Amino acid sequence: MTAQQLEQIPVYTGEQIRAAEKPLLDSGQGRLLMRRAAYGLAKTIADLLGQKRPQGAYGACVTGLIGPGNNGGDGLYALAFLARRGAEACAVLIRDRAHPEALEAFRAAGGRVLRAVPEQTQVLIDAILGTGYRSEFTRPEVPGLTQALRAVDDAGSWSPTVVACDLPSGVNADTGAAGHGVIPANHTVTFGGVKQGLIAGRGGLLSGRVHTVDIGIGAHLSKTPTWLLAPSTAAPVPLRPPEPAGHKYSRGVVHLVVGSAQYPGAAQLTAGAAVGTGVGMVTLQAPAALRSQVLSAYPEVVGTEDAAAAVSRAGGVVLGPGLGNDPARLTEAEAVLEKCLEAGTACVLDASGLGLIRDQLRRRGGLGNNVLITPHLGEARQIAKDLRDSVLTGQLAEGPAKADPVEAARRIAGRLDCTVLLKGPTTVIASPEGEVLLHRAGGLQAAGAPGLATAGTGDVLSGILGALAATQGGDWLQVAALGVSLHTAAAHRIDPHGQGRFGASDLLAGLP
């Protein structure tokens, strides 16, 4: 089975959404689009209130932070809909002006314009900017706003519920870049399609649960090379089972060049993950003392010093976790990488193995489409230095309002002719052809696997990926998607409430 059997949702840049809206705007349907968006926003808020209050929206205080443009207009029309359902609708104008027709409709429905956020606010609508991104965006100085959001900062709970209109104001719709002034949302109601900035980068951490409203632009949306994997914690990750008549070699062999005297645990984690994912044989190329440690925990692992024979049998190879700066281990890994590149064997480069890219740039100008590299952002920045690529360096900028992880992963994949799995709260998987899969731990529900941001979890992922390469077939884009989904599913299985109180070795027990 492949990742195509995982649910995938198309993801669009803000520019693609705007281009799809343009024919309707040009034909005079702008007001219709706004009303559809506003109705969808209002209905979502009413549904959320209905989950908390038996009377639903009736009597609830809903306050909007209203900007001067169309996003503010969406918010005002939504408040007018809610006022007609009995809500106490309030609007705080961020500037002294607002969308005139929407403001008139809001007042006609009984809405009140205030200068401060009322203390009794139960839902706070962020309708300041939407797609009107400004990198220098700062949280508006509205009386009562700091008090309303204090629970977010002090107790980690939300009071009131924050609902962003289209995007949290200050989040870039294309990249997810965002400054520090953004108001984090519990929910984002976005219009026309899922915007990339709600999933990627900091936007993926600020958008909360994403709800999509159909405003009638589907026929005008262009095809996109970017998809969001929408994992389900209830359904198992679809893996192809072994053949009933299979044997250890036909079931797949994965070869590991991992661990060192400095980092023996990395070898155990990688080997344990490969074994637990399901593979016919795991072979380990490592010093005798390290092999002994791993075999004491996993006696089914086969130690070997014959790298050529091991690679010739392997359907997947993992290089790098725990090698550290051990020159002998790095030399071994480099020799195995050469064999993989010559034979076309699927190969995962992680951690210390990423340092081998520098020599391959000198020798070959890159890697090859049989290679998957798995850097985090810091390692990706080192790759940008090795490539001497100023554009890539800018895309990986440390400033929160500048980074563009999707285009960075796509650029690295193209420059190195390999598949890239860029780790982060939202994982970006990019093929050399420019296709991208995004994986946010909760899909549209929310980002939510904090326990994976700990030492050793990347070693577990590498073991999973190596085993899947040996057993599942398909290209790296699909195999990597399965691997990330399996990795996250294991975290959800042992930590269903997202408390993050587990170590990397606990993940092994969470593998199905």
Short mmCIF file of C-alpha atoms in Angstrom, two decimals:
data_model
loop_
_atom_site.label_atom_id
_atom_site.label_comp_id
_atom_site.label_asym_id
_atom_site.label_seq_id
_atom_site.Cartn_x
_atom_site.Cartn_y
_atom_site.Cartn_z
CA MET A 1 0.00 0.00 0.00
CA THR A 2 1.09 3.59 -0.50
CA ALA A 3 0.53 6.96 1.07
CA GLN A 4 -2.05 7.62 -1.63
CA GLN A 5 -4.32 5.44 0.50
CA LEU A 6 -3.86 7.89 3.36
CA GLU A 7 -6.34 10.74 3.16
CA GLN A 8 -4.82 13.72 1.35
CA ILE A 9 -6.22 17.24 1.23
CA PRO A 10 -5.10 19.79 -1.38
CA VAL A 11 -3.25 22.79 0.02
CA TYR A 12 -3.15 26.16 -1.73
CA THR A 13 -1.06 29.27 -1.46
CA GLY A 14 -2.82 32.55 -0.79
CA GLU A 15 -2.02 33.58 -4.36
CA GLN A 16 -3.78 30.51 -5.76
CA ILE A 17 -6.88 31.28 -3.72
CA ARG A 18 -6.86 34.91 -4.85
CA ALA A 19 -6.48 33.84 -8.48
CA ALA A 20 -9.48 31.53 -8.13
CA GLU A 21 -11.57 34.33 -6.63
CA LYS A 22 -10.66 36.83 -9.36
CA PRO A 23 -13.09 35.63 -12.11
CA LEU A 24 -15.96 35.89 -9.65
CA LEU A 25 -14.83 39.27 -8.38
CA ASP A 26 -14.46 40.52 -11.96
CA SER A 27 -18.04 39.41 -12.69
CA GLY A 28 -19.38 41.41 -9.75
CA GLN A 29 -19.84 38.56 -7.28
CA GLY A 30 -17.59 39.96 -4.56
CA ARG A 31 -20.46 40.60 -2.15
CA LEU A 32 -21.74 37.05 -2.68
CA LEU A 33 -18.31 35.60 -1.84
CA MET A 34 -18.15 37.71 1.32
CA ARG A 35 -21.61 36.64 2.43
CA ARG A 36 -20.79 32.96 1.86
CA ALA A 37 -17.56 33.32 3.84
CA ALA A 38 -19.31 35.18 6.65
CA TYR A 39 -22.13 32.64 6.86
CA GLY A 40 -19.61 29.80 7.07
CA LEU A 41 -17.74 31.63 9.83
CA ALA A 42 -20.94 32.31 11.76
CA LYS A 43 -22.18 28.73 11.40
CA THR A 44 -18.87 27.34 12.66
CA ILE A 45 -18.98 29.63 15.70
CA ALA A 46 -22.59 28.70 16.38
CA ASP A 47 -21.67 25.01 16.19
CA LEU A 48 -18.77 25.54 18.59
CA LEU A 49 -21.02 27.35 21.04
CA GLY A 50 -23.57 24.56 20.69
CA GLN A 51 -20.96 22.06 21.86
CA LYS A 52 -20.50 24.05 25.10
CA ARG A 53 -23.91 25.56 25.81
CA PRO A 54 -27.35 23.94 25.52
CA GLN A 55 -28.74 27.24 24.21
CA GLY A 56 -25.99 27.51 21.58
CA ALA A 57 -25.35 31.01 20.28
CA TYR A 58 -28.39 32.48 22.03
CA GLY A 59 -27.22 34.83 24.77
CA ALA A 60 -23.51 34.21 24.13
CA CYS A 61 -21.20 37.21 23.90
CA VAL A 62 -19.24 37.14 20.65
CA THR A 63 -16.74 39.93 20.05
CA GLY A 64 -14.90 40.69 16.82
CA LEU A 65 -11.59 42.50 16.40
CA ILE A 66 -12.44 44.18 13.12
CA GLY A 67 -9.90 45.45 10.61
CA PRO A 68 -10.69 48.04 7.92
CA GLY A 69 -10.64 45.68 4.91
CA ASN A 70 -12.56 42.73 3.53
CA ASN A 71 -11.45 40.45 6.38
CA GLY A 72 -13.13 42.84 8.78
CA GLY A 73 -16.18 42.80 6.51
CA ASP A 74 -16.34 39.01 6.76
CA GLY A 75 -16.21 39.35 10.55
CA LEU A 76 -18.95 41.98 10.68
CA TYR A 77 -21.33 40.02 8.47
CA ALA A 78 -20.67 36.91 10.61
CA LEU A 79 -21.48 38.90 13.75
CA ALA A 80 -24.71 40.11 12.10
CA PHE A 81 -25.73 36.50 11.40
CA LEU A 82 -24.98 35.56 15.02
CA ALA A 83 -26.89 38.58 16.36
CA ARG A 84 -29.98 37.37 14.51
CA ARG A 85 -29.59 34.05 16.32
CA GLY A 86 -29.72 35.82 19.66
CA ALA A 87 -26.01 36.35 20.34
CA GLU A 88 -24.72 39.50 21.99
CA ALA A 89 -22.62 40.71 19.07
CA CYS A 90 -19.88 43.27 19.71
CA ALA A 91 -17.27 44.77 17.42
CA VAL A 92 -14.06 46.56 18.29
CA LEU A 93 -12.82 48.54 15.28
CA ILE A 94 -9.04 48.40 15.09
CA ARG A 95 -9.12 51.61 13.07
CA ASP A 96 -11.76 54.29 12.86
CA ARG A 97 -13.19 52.79 9.67
CA ALA A 98 -14.61 49.45 8.55
CA HIS A 99 -16.24 47.84 5.52
CA PRO A 100 -19.24 50.20 5.15
CA GLU A 101 -21.95 47.76 3.95
CA ALA A 102 -20.92 45.10 6.48
CA LEU A 103 -20.87 47.66 9.32
CA GLU A 104 -24.36 48.81 8.35
CA ALA A 105 -25.63 45.21 8.33
CA PHE A 106 -24.00 44.60 11.71
CA ARG A 107 -25.67 47.62 13.29
CA ALA A 108 -29.02 46.81 11.67
CA ALA A 109 -28.89 43.34 13.30
CA GLY A 110 -28.44 44.94 16.73
CA GLY A 111 -24.66 44.70 16.99
CA ARG A 112 -22.78 47.17 19.17
CA VAL A 113 -19.51 48.93 18.37
CA LEU A 114 -17.32 49.12 21.47
CA ARG A 115 -13.86 50.41 22.32
CA ALA A 116 -12.90 47.51 24.61
CA VAL A 117 -13.29 43.73 24.65
CA PRO A 118 -16.10 42.92 27.13
CA GLU A 119 -15.12 40.73 30.07
CA GLN A 120 -17.97 38.32 29.33
CA THR A 121 -16.71 37.56 25.80
CA GLN A 122 -17.00 33.82 25.10
CA VAL A 123 -15.81 33.85 21.50
CA LEU A 124 -13.28 36.34 20.16
CA ILE A 125 -13.10 36.68 16.37
CA ASP A 126 -9.78 37.77 14.89
CA ALA A 127 -10.85 39.59 11.70
CA ILE A 128 -8.05 42.14 11.51
CA LEU A 129 -5.97 41.17 8.47
CA GLY A 130 -6.69 37.73 7.00
CA THR A 131 -4.46 37.29 3.95
CA GLY A 132 -3.26 40.90 4.23
CA TYR A 133 0.04 39.75 5.73
CA ARG A 134 2.48 42.21 7.25
CA SER A 135 5.74 40.90 8.66
CA GLU A 136 5.78 43.72 11.21
CA PHE A 137 2.27 42.93 12.49
CA THR A 138 1.84 43.65 16.18
CA ARG A 139 -1.05 42.78 18.44
CA PRO A 140 -3.40 45.77 18.59
CA GLU A 141 -3.56 47.75 21.83
CA VAL A 142 -7.25 47.20 22.52
CA PRO A 143 -8.54 47.75 26.07
CA GLY A 144 -9.52 44.45 27.64
CA LEU A 145 -7.70 42.29 25.08
CA THR A 146 -4.72 41.49 27.29
CA GLN A 147 -7.02 40.55 30.15
CA ALA A 148 -9.14 38.35 27.88
CA LEU A 149 -6.08 36.48 26.66
CA ARG A 150 -4.27 36.33 30.00
CA ALA A 151 -5.39 32.74 30.57
CA VAL A 152 -3.52 31.78 27.43
CA ASP A 153 -0.26 33.11 28.79
CA ASP A 154 -0.62 32.18 32.46
CA ALA A 155 -2.58 28.94 32.67
CA GLY A 156 -2.30 27.46 29.20
CA SER A 157 -6.08 27.29 28.81
CA TRP A 158 -8.24 29.37 26.50
CA SER A 159 -10.74 31.93 27.68
CA PRO A 160 -12.35 33.10 25.49
CA THR A 161 -12.26 30.76 22.48
CA VAL A 162 -10.33 32.53 19.71
CA VAL A 163 -11.57 32.02 16.16
CA ALA A 164 -9.48 33.41 13.31
CA CYS A 165 -11.28 34.65 10.21
CA ASP A 166 -9.49 33.06 7.21
CA LEU A 167 -6.05 33.22 8.91
CA PRO A 168 -4.73 34.39 12.26
CA SER A 169 -3.78 38.00 11.56
CA GLY A 170 -0.07 38.29 10.89
CA VAL A 171 0.38 34.78 9.47
CA ASN A 172 1.69 34.59 5.90
CA ALA A 173 -0.85 32.62 3.84
CA ASP A 174 1.89 31.15 1.65
CA THR A 175 4.69 30.27 4.05
CA GLY A 176 3.28 30.19 7.57
CA ALA A 177 5.81 32.81 8.65
CA ALA A 178 4.54 34.90 11.54
CA GLY A 179 5.82 37.52 13.94
CA HIS A 180 5.42 37.43 17.69
CA GLY A 181 2.30 39.61 17.76
CA VAL A 182 -0.06 37.00 16.30
CA ILE A 183 -3.00 36.00 18.49
CA PRO A 184 -2.96 32.17 18.56
CA ALA A 185 -6.30 30.71 17.50
CA ASN A 186 -8.20 27.75 18.86
CA HIS A 187 -9.96 27.53 15.51
CA THR A 188 -9.37 29.03 12.10
CA VAL A 189 -12.24 29.23 9.60
CA THR A 190 -10.62 29.56 6.20
CA PHE A 191 -12.35 30.24 2.88
CA GLY A 192 -12.12 28.43 -0.46
CA GLY A 193 -9.46 25.88 0.46
CA VAL A 194 -6.80 25.00 3.01
CA LYS A 195 -4.08 27.64 2.87
CA GLN A 196 -0.50 26.50 3.12
CA GLY A 197 0.32 29.08 5.79
CA LEU A 198 -2.18 27.47 8.16
CA ILE A 199 -0.25 24.20 8.10
CA ALA A 200 3.41 25.08 7.48
CA GLY A 201 5.90 26.92 9.67
CA ARG A 202 4.68 28.84 12.72
CA GLY A 203 1.28 29.12 11.11
CA GLY A 204 0.78 25.43 11.82
CA LEU A 205 1.23 26.15 15.52
CA LEU A 206 -0.97 29.25 15.59
CA SER A 207 -4.02 28.17 13.58
CA GLY A 208 -5.55 25.57 15.92
CA ARG A 209 -8.23 23.43 14.32
CA VAL A 210 -8.79 24.40 10.69
CA HIS A 211 -12.33 24.51 9.26
CA THR A 212 -12.77 25.05 5.51
CA VAL A 213 -15.75 26.91 4.04
CA ASP A 214 -16.75 26.33 0.41
CA ILE A 215 -17.40 29.76 -1.12
CA GLY A 216 -17.89 28.53 -4.69
CA ILE A 217 -14.42 28.98 -6.20
CA GLY A 218 -13.60 25.28 -6.60
CA ALA A 219 -13.98 25.29 -10.38
CA HIS A 220 -11.33 28.01 -10.62
CA LEU A 221 -8.73 26.51 -8.28
CA SER A 222 -5.56 25.39 -10.02
CA LYS A 223 -4.02 21.98 -9.44
CA THR A 224 -1.54 22.02 -6.62
CA PRO A 225 1.64 19.99 -6.07
CA THR A 226 1.14 20.29 -2.30
CA TRP A 227 -1.02 18.01 -0.19
CA LEU A 228 -1.76 17.66 3.49
CA LEU A 229 -1.77 14.17 4.95
CA ALA A 230 -4.81 13.94 7.18
CA PRO A 231 -3.95 11.19 9.68
CA SER A 232 -6.62 9.51 11.75
CA THR A 233 -5.79 8.35 15.26
CA ALA A 234 -8.59 5.78 14.94
CA ALA A 235 -7.53 4.11 11.68
CA PRO A 236 -4.26 2.16 11.32
CA VAL A 237 -1.62 3.33 8.87
CA PRO A 238 -2.23 1.26 5.71
CA LEU A 239 0.80 -1.01 5.23
CA ARG A 240 1.13 -3.84 2.77
CA PRO A 241 1.26 -7.12 4.73
CA PRO A 242 3.90 -9.77 4.01
CA GLU A 243 3.13 -12.59 1.57
CA PRO A 244 1.98 -15.78 3.32
CA ALA A 245 4.71 -17.80 1.56
CA GLY A 246 7.42 -15.20 2.15
CA HIS A 247 10.77 -15.78 3.84
CA LYS A 248 13.22 -13.51 5.61
CA TYR A 249 14.83 -12.26 2.41
CA SER A 250 11.63 -11.83 0.40
CA ARG A 251 10.07 -9.96 3.33
CA GLY A 252 12.77 -7.31 3.04
CA VAL A 253 16.19 -6.66 4.52
CA VAL A 254 17.27 -3.35 6.04
CA HIS A 255 20.93 -2.60 6.69
CA LEU A 256 21.98 -0.15 9.41
CA VAL A 257 25.21 1.80 9.79
CA VAL A 258 24.32 3.53 13.03
CA GLY A 259 25.64 4.18 16.52
CA SER A 260 29.11 4.68 17.99
CA ALA A 261 30.87 4.41 21.34
CA GLN A 262 29.65 7.96 21.99
CA TYR A 263 26.02 7.27 21.05
CA PRO A 264 25.22 3.57 21.52
CA GLY A 265 21.57 4.31 22.27
CA ALA A 266 20.97 5.57 18.74
CA ALA A 267 21.81 2.13 17.38
CA GLN A 268 19.35 0.46 19.75
CA LEU A 269 16.57 2.89 18.90
CA THR A 270 17.08 2.61 15.13
CA ALA A 271 17.34 -1.18 15.22
CA GLY A 272 14.34 -1.52 17.54
CA ALA A 273 12.22 0.66 15.27
CA ALA A 274 13.19 -1.35 12.18
CA VAL A 275 12.36 -4.62 13.94
CA GLY A 276 9.08 -3.26 15.30
CA THR A 277 7.97 -1.90 11.92
CA GLY A 278 8.12 -5.38 10.43
CA VAL A 279 10.94 -6.55 8.18
CA GLY A 280 12.44 -9.91 7.24
CA MET A 281 15.92 -9.15 8.54
CA VAL A 282 17.82 -6.28 10.14
CA THR A 283 21.58 -6.25 9.67
CA LEU A 284 23.84 -4.01 11.72
CA GLN A 285 27.31 -2.84 10.72
CA ALA A 286 28.99 -1.61 13.89
CA PRO A 287 31.98 -2.27 16.17
CA ALA A 288 31.81 -5.55 18.09
CA ALA A 289 31.05 -3.95 21.47
CA LEU A 290 28.20 -1.94 20.03
CA ARG A 291 26.80 -4.92 18.16
CA SER A 292 26.80 -6.86 21.41
CA GLN A 293 24.78 -4.14 23.16
CA VAL A 294 22.18 -4.02 20.39
CA LEU A 295 21.91 -7.81 20.10
CA SER A 296 21.36 -8.11 23.84
CA ALA A 297 18.20 -6.04 23.39
CA TYR A 298 17.25 -7.35 19.94
CA PRO A 299 18.74 -10.82 19.39
CA GLU A 300 17.05 -11.10 15.98
CA VAL A 301 19.35 -8.38 14.59
CA VAL A 302 22.24 -9.83 12.57
CA GLY A 303 25.65 -8.25 13.10
CA THR A 304 27.88 -8.04 10.05
CA GLU A 305 31.24 -6.69 8.91
CA ASP A 306 30.63 -7.53 5.25
CA ALA A 307 29.16 -4.29 4.00
CA ALA A 308 29.12 -5.28 0.34
CA ALA A 309 27.08 -8.43 0.96
CA ALA A 310 24.74 -6.63 3.35
CA VAL A 311 24.00 -3.80 0.90
CA SER A 312 23.50 -6.24 -1.98
CA ARG A 313 20.72 -7.99 -0.02
CA ALA A 314 19.16 -4.86 1.44
CA GLY A 315 16.02 -3.18 0.20
CA GLY A 316 16.70 -0.24 2.49
CA VAL A 317 19.79 1.23 4.17
CA VAL A 318 19.98 3.68 7.08
CA LEU A 319 23.12 5.77 7.58
CA GLY A 320 23.92 8.30 10.25
CA PRO A 321 22.02 8.10 13.56
CA GLY A 322 24.52 8.13 16.42
CA LEU A 323 27.70 8.08 14.32
CA GLY A 324 28.71 11.35 15.92
CA ASN A 325 32.16 12.54 14.86
CA ASP A 326 33.78 9.10 14.96
CA PRO A 327 36.07 9.15 11.88
CA ALA A 328 36.06 5.36 11.43
CA ARG A 329 32.29 5.16 11.56
CA LEU A 330 31.89 8.05 9.14
CA THR A 331 34.32 6.39 6.72
CA GLU A 332 32.27 3.18 6.89
CA ALA A 333 29.08 5.13 6.26
CA GLU A 334 30.62 6.94 3.30
CA ALA A 335 31.66 3.64 1.71
CA VAL A 336 28.14 2.22 2.14
CA LEU A 337 26.61 5.40 0.70
CA GLU A 338 28.79 5.01 -2.39
CA LYS A 339 27.54 1.43 -2.80
CA CYS A 340 23.93 2.61 -2.46
CA LEU A 341 24.40 5.35 -5.04
CA GLU A 342 26.01 2.93 -7.48
CA ALA A 343 23.35 0.23 -7.02
CA GLY A 344 20.34 2.53 -6.60
CA THR A 345 19.50 1.03 -3.19
CA ALA A 346 17.00 3.05 -1.14
CA CYS A 347 19.01 4.93 1.47
CA VAL A 348 18.11 7.13 4.45
CA LEU A 349 20.64 9.78 5.47
CA ASP A 350 20.03 11.20 8.92
CA ALA A 351 21.91 13.04 11.68
CA SER A 352 25.68 12.62 11.23
CA GLY A 353 25.06 11.00 7.86
CA LEU A 354 23.98 14.37 6.51
CA GLY A 355 27.59 15.49 6.75
CA LEU A 356 28.36 13.07 3.89
CA ILE A 357 26.47 15.35 1.52
CA ARG A 358 29.41 17.75 1.36
CA ASP A 359 31.72 15.18 -0.27
CA GLN A 360 28.99 13.99 -2.63
CA LEU A 361 28.54 17.55 -3.85
CA ARG A 362 32.20 17.58 -4.83
CA ARG A 363 32.11 14.11 -6.39
CA ARG A 364 28.72 13.93 -8.06
CA GLY A 365 27.14 17.35 -7.67
CA GLY A 366 24.39 15.86 -5.52
CA LEU A 367 22.88 12.58 -4.40
CA GLY A 368 20.22 10.66 -6.29
CA ASN A 369 16.52 9.89 -6.25
CA ASN A 370 17.17 6.68 -4.29
CA VAL A 371 18.19 8.82 -1.28
CA LEU A 372 15.99 10.32 1.43
CA ILE A 373 17.55 12.92 3.72
CA THR A 374 15.88 13.81 7.04
CA PRO A 375 17.26 17.11 8.39
CA HIS A 376 15.76 19.33 11.04
CA LEU A 377 15.94 23.09 10.43
CA GLY A 378 19.43 23.50 11.91
CA GLU A 379 20.81 20.71 9.72
CA ALA A 380 19.02 22.16 6.70
CA ARG A 381 20.81 25.46 7.31
CA GLN A 382 24.13 23.63 7.19
CA ILE A 383 23.10 22.06 3.88
CA ALA A 384 22.33 25.56 2.57
CA LYS A 385 25.88 26.59 3.51
CA ASP A 386 27.31 23.54 1.76
CA LEU A 387 25.28 24.40 -1.33
CA ARG A 388 26.31 28.08 -1.06
CA ASP A 389 22.72 28.94 -1.83
CA SER A 390 21.71 32.39 -0.58
CA VAL A 391 18.07 31.94 -1.62
CA LEU A 392 17.84 28.75 0.41
CA THR A 393 19.55 30.45 3.34
CA GLY A 394 16.82 33.11 3.26
CA GLN A 395 14.07 30.49 3.14
CA LEU A 396 15.56 28.88 6.26
CA ALA A 397 16.00 32.17 8.13
CA GLU A 398 15.73 31.87 11.90
CA GLY A 399 13.45 34.90 12.19
CA PRO A 400 9.87 33.70 12.74
CA ALA A 401 8.47 36.15 10.20
CA LYS A 402 10.80 35.04 7.38
CA ALA A 403 11.10 31.24 7.18
CA ASP A 404 9.53 29.32 4.28
CA PRO A 405 10.03 25.61 5.07
CA VAL A 406 7.95 24.31 2.15
CA GLU A 407 9.93 26.11 -0.54
CA ALA A 408 13.18 25.37 1.33
CA ALA A 409 12.51 21.62 1.29
CA ARG A 410 11.49 21.80 -2.37
CA ARG A 411 14.67 23.69 -3.24
CA ILE A 412 16.97 21.27 -1.38
CA ALA A 413 15.29 18.33 -3.09
CA GLY A 414 15.81 19.90 -6.50
CA ARG A 415 19.42 20.91 -5.85
CA LEU A 416 20.46 17.49 -4.48
CA ASP A 417 18.17 15.36 -6.70
CA CYS A 418 16.86 13.49 -3.66
CA THR A 419 13.76 13.40 -1.49
CA VAL A 420 13.79 15.64 1.59
CA LEU A 421 11.96 15.08 4.86
CA LEU A 422 12.31 18.38 6.72
CA LYS A 423 11.41 17.79 10.37
CA GLY A 424 9.40 20.22 12.43
CA PRO A 425 5.97 20.68 14.03
CA THR A 426 4.74 20.26 10.47
CA THR A 427 6.93 17.84 8.55
CA VAL A 428 7.60 18.76 4.92
CA ILE A 429 8.31 15.94 2.45
CA ALA A 430 9.52 17.14 -0.95
CA SER A 431 10.47 15.16 -4.05
CA PRO A 432 13.06 16.22 -6.64
CA GLU A 433 10.16 16.86 -9.03
CA GLY A 434 8.68 19.48 -6.70
CA GLU A 435 5.80 17.50 -5.20
CA VAL A 436 5.23 18.19 -1.51
CA LEU A 437 3.37 16.38 1.24
CA LEU A 438 2.76 18.14 4.56
CA HIS A 439 2.23 16.24 7.78
CA ARG A 440 0.89 18.09 10.81
CA ALA A 441 0.46 15.66 13.71
CA GLY A 442 -3.27 16.29 14.00
CA GLY A 443 -3.97 17.09 10.36
CA LEU A 444 -6.65 19.78 10.24
CA GLN A 445 -7.53 19.12 13.88
CA ALA A 446 -4.40 20.77 15.33
CA ALA A 447 -0.68 20.34 15.81
CA GLY A 448 -0.26 17.79 18.57
CA ALA A 449 2.61 15.39 19.21
CA PRO A 450 4.93 17.36 21.51
CA GLY A 451 6.65 14.20 22.75
CA LEU A 452 8.32 13.81 19.36
CA ALA A 453 10.47 16.87 20.04
CA THR A 454 12.90 14.90 22.20
CA ALA A 455 16.29 13.27 21.75
CA GLY A 456 16.22 9.95 19.93
CA THR A 457 12.83 10.19 18.26
CA GLY A 458 14.55 10.94 14.96
CA ASP A 459 16.53 7.70 15.31
CA VAL A 460 13.23 5.84 15.69
CA LEU A 461 11.88 7.53 12.57
CA SER A 462 14.98 6.53 10.60
CA GLY A 463 14.52 2.89 11.59
CA ILE A 464 10.88 3.02 10.55
CA LEU A 465 11.77 4.59 7.20
CA GLY A 466 14.47 2.03 6.47
CA ALA A 467 12.12 -0.85 7.20
CA LEU A 468 9.34 0.61 5.07
CA ALA A 469 11.73 1.12 2.16
CA ALA A 470 12.58 -2.58 2.35
CA THR A 471 9.00 -3.82 2.65
CA GLN A 472 6.51 -1.42 1.03
CA GLY A 473 7.89 -0.43 -2.35
CA GLY A 474 6.96 2.83 -4.04
CA ASP A 475 8.95 6.04 -4.30
CA TRP A 476 10.43 7.89 -1.34
CA LEU A 477 7.67 10.51 -1.28
CA GLN A 478 5.09 7.83 -0.56
CA VAL A 479 7.27 5.75 1.75
CA ALA A 480 8.27 8.81 3.77
CA ALA A 481 4.62 9.74 4.17
CA LEU A 482 3.86 6.29 5.55
CA GLY A 483 6.85 6.51 7.87
CA VAL A 484 5.92 9.88 9.35
CA SER A 485 2.32 8.72 9.79
CA LEU A 486 3.44 5.53 11.57
CA HIS A 487 5.84 7.52 13.77
CA THR A 488 3.11 9.96 14.80
CA ALA A 489 0.55 7.19 15.28
CA ALA A 490 2.93 5.53 17.75
CA ALA A 491 3.19 8.82 19.68
CA HIS A 492 -0.59 9.19 19.76
CA ARG A 493 -0.99 5.59 20.89
CA ILE A 494 1.19 6.02 23.97
CA ASP A 495 0.32 9.68 24.59
CA PRO A 496 -3.27 10.23 23.40
CA HIS A 497 -3.68 13.53 25.26
CA GLY A 498 -0.48 15.13 23.96
CA GLN A 499 1.20 15.57 27.34
CA GLY A 500 4.65 14.79 25.89
CA ARG A 501 5.74 12.73 28.90
CA PHE A 502 7.61 9.91 27.21
CA GLY A 503 11.02 9.14 25.80
CA ALA A 504 12.08 7.89 22.40
CA SER A 505 12.37 4.28 23.57
CA ASP A 506 8.68 4.35 24.59
CA LEU A 507 7.77 4.91 20.93
CA LEU A 508 8.90 1.38 20.14
CA ALA A 509 6.06 0.00 22.24
CA GLY A 510 3.63 2.20 20.33
CA LEU A 511 4.47 0.68 16.96
CA PRO A 512 1.63 -1.60 15.77
#
